[in-house]
CSV table of C-alpha atoms in Angstrom, one decimal:
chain,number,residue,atom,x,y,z
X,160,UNK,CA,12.4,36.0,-5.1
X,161,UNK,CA,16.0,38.0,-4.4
X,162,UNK,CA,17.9,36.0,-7.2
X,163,UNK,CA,14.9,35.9,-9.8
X,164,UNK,CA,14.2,39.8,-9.3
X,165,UNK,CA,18.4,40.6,-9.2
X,166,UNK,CA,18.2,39.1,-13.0
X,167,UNK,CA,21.7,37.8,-12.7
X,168,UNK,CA,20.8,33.9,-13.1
X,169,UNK,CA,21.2,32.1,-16.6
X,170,UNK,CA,18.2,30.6,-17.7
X,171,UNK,CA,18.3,27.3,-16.6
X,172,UNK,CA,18.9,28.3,-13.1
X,173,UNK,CA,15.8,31.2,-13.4
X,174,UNK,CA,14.1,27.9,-14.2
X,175,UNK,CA,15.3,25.9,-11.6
X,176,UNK,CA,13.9,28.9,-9.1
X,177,UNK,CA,10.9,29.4,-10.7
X,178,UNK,CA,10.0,25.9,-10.0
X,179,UNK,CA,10.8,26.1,-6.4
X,180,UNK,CA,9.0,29.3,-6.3
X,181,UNK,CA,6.3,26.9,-7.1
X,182,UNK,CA,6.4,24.4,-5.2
X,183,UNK,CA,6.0,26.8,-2.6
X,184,UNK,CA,3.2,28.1,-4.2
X,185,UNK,CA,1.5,25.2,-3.9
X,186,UNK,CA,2.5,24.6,0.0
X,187,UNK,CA,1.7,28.2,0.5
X,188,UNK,CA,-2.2,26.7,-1.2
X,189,UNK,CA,-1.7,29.3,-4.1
X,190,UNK,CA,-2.2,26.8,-7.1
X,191,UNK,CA,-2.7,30.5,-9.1
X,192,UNK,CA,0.5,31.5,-8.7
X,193,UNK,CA,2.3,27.9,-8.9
X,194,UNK,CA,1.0,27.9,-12.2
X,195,UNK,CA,2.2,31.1,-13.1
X,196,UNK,CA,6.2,30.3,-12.2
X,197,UNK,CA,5.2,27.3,-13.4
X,198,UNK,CA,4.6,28.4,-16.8
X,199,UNK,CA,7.9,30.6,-16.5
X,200,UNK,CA,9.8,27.5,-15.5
X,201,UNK,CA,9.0,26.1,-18.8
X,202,UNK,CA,9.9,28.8,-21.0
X,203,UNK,CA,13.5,28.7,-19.3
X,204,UNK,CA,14.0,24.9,-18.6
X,205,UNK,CA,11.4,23.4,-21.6
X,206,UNK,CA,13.7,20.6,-21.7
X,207,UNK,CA,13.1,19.3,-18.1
X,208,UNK,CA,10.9,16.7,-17.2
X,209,UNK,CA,10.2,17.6,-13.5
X,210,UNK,CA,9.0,20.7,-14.7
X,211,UNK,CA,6.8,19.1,-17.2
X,212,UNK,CA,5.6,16.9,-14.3
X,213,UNK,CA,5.0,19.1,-11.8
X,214,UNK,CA,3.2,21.0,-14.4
X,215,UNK,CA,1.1,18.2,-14.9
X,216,UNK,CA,0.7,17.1,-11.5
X,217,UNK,CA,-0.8,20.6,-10.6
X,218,UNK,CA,-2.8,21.1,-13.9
X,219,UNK,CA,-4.0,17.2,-13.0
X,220,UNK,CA,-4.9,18.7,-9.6
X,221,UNK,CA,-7.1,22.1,-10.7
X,222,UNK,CA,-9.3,19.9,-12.9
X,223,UNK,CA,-7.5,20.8,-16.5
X,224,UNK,CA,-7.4,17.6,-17.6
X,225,UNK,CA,-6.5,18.4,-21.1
X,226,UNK,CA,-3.5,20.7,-19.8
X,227,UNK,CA,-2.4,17.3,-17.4
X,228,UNK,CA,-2.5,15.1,-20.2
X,229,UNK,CA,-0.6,17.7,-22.9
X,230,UNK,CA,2.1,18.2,-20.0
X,231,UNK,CA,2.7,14.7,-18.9
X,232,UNK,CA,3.0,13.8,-22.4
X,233,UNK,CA,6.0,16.3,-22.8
X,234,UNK,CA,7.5,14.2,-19.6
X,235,UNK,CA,7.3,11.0,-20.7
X,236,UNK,CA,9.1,12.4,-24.0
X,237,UNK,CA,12.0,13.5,-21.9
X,238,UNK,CA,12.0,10.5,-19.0
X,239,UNK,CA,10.0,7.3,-20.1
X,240,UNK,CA,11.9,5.3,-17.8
X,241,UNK,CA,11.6,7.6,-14.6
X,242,UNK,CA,9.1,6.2,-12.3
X,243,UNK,CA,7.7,9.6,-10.6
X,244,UNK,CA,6.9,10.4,-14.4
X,245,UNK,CA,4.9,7.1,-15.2
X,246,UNK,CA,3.1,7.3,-11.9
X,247,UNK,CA,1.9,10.8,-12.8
X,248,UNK,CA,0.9,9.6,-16.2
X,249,UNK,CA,-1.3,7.1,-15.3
X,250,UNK,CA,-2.6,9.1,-12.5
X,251,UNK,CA,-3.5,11.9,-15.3
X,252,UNK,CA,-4.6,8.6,-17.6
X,253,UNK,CA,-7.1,7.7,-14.5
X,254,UNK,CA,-8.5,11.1,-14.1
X,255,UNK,CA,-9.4,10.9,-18.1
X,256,UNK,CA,-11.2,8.0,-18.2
X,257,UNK,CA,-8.8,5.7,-19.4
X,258,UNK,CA,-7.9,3.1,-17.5
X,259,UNK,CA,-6.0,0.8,-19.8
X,260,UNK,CA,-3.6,4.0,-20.6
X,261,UNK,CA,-3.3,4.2,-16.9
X,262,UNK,CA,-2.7,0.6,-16.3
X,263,UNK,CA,-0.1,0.8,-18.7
X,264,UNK,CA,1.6,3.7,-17.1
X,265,UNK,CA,1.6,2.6,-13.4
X,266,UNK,CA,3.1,-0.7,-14.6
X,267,UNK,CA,5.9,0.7,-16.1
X,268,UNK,CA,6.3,3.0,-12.7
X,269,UNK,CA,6.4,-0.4,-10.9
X,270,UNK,CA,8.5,-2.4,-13.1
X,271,UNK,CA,10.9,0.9,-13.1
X,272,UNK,CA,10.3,1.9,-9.5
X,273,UNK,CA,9.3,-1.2,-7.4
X,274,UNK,CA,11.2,-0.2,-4.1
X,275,UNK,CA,10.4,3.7,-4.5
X,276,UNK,CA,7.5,5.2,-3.2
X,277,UNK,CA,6.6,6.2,-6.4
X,278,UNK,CA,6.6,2.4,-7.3
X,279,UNK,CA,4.1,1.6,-4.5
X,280,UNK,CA,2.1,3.5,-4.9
X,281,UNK,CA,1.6,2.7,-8.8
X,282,UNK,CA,1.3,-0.4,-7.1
X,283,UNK,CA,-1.6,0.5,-4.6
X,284,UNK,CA,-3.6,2.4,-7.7
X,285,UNK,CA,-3.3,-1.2,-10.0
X,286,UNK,CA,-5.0,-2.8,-7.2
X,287,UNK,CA,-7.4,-0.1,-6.5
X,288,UNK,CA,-8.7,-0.2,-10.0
X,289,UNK,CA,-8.1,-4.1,-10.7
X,290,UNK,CA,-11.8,-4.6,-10.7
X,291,UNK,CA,-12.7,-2.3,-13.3
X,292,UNK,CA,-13.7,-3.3,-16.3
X,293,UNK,CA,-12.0,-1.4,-19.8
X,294,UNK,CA,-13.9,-1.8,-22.9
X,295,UNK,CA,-12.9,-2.0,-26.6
X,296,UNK,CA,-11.5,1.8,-26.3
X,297,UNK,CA,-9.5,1.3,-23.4
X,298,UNK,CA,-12.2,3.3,-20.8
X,299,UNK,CA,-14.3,2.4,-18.1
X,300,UNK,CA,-17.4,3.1,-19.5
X,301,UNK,CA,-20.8,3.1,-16.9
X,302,UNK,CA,-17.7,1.6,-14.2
X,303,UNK,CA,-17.3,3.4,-11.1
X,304,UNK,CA,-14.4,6.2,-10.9
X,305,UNK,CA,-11.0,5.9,-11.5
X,306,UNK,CA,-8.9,5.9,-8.5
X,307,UNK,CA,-5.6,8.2,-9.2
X,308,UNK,CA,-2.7,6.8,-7.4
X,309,UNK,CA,-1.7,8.5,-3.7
X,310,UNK,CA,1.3,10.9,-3.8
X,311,UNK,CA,4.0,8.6,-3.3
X,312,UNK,CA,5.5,12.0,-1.4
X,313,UNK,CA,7.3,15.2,-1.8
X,314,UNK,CA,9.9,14.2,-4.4
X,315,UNK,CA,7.5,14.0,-7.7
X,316,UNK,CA,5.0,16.6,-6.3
X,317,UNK,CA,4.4,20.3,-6.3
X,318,UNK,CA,4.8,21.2,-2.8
């Protein structure tokens, strides 16, 4: 809080805070006001992907499924090959009903990521969901829920 209120950083530093700021947020349990420094981090760092994930990680987590999916979008732009990022979008992919989108995405986190946890645990959700059907337009139709993947731990996630 001392070096956002001083106004001395450049922006991509006042970025970089605001998105620690949030991630305490969110271990503090104040999704409210993750999302706002959030939402500041963005306008000063719009070109980083962890900010676009963590964004969609804790839009993914409140239930805005749209705002997930617009976010993780904006971080797969920036890091298609980072594993933390594909293991988010499928996760997001999951909670919209599309498994074959997810399937996709949590592939490309193992195939990027195998040894991280981020890997495995794209790994765990593929098996979770291995019995689900996905019809002509890529959903799950009448199936049972979509399992997200588990955090794969603090390195990808708000905290």
């Amino acid at each position: 809080d001392s070096a956002l209120i001083a106004g001395t950083l450049s922006d991509p530093l006042r970025g970089e805070a605001e998105l620690d700021r949030a991630r305490a947020d969110v271990a503090l349990n104040d999704p409210a006001a993750a999302r706002i420094d959030l939402d500041h981090a963005l306008q000063h760092v719009p070109d980083d992907p962890m900010a676009w994930l963590l964004s969609a990680t804790l839009a993914r987590r409140q239930g805005e499924v749209d705002r997930a999916t617009a976010d993780i979008a904006e971080a797969v732009k920036r890091a298609p090959d980072d594993p933390d990022v594909a293991l988010e979008e499928g996760n997001v992919q999951a909670v919209a009903g599309n498994l074959a989108a997810a399937r996709l995405a949590w592939q490309r986190a193992v195939r990027t990521g195998a040894n991280l946890p981020s890997g495995k645990s794209a790994a765990a959700a593929l098996q979770a969901n291995a019995d689900i059907d996905v019809d002509d337009n890529g959903s799950s139709g009448d199936q049972p829920a979509l399992q997200p993947a588990s955090p794969p731990g603090p390195a990808s996630q708000p905290r």
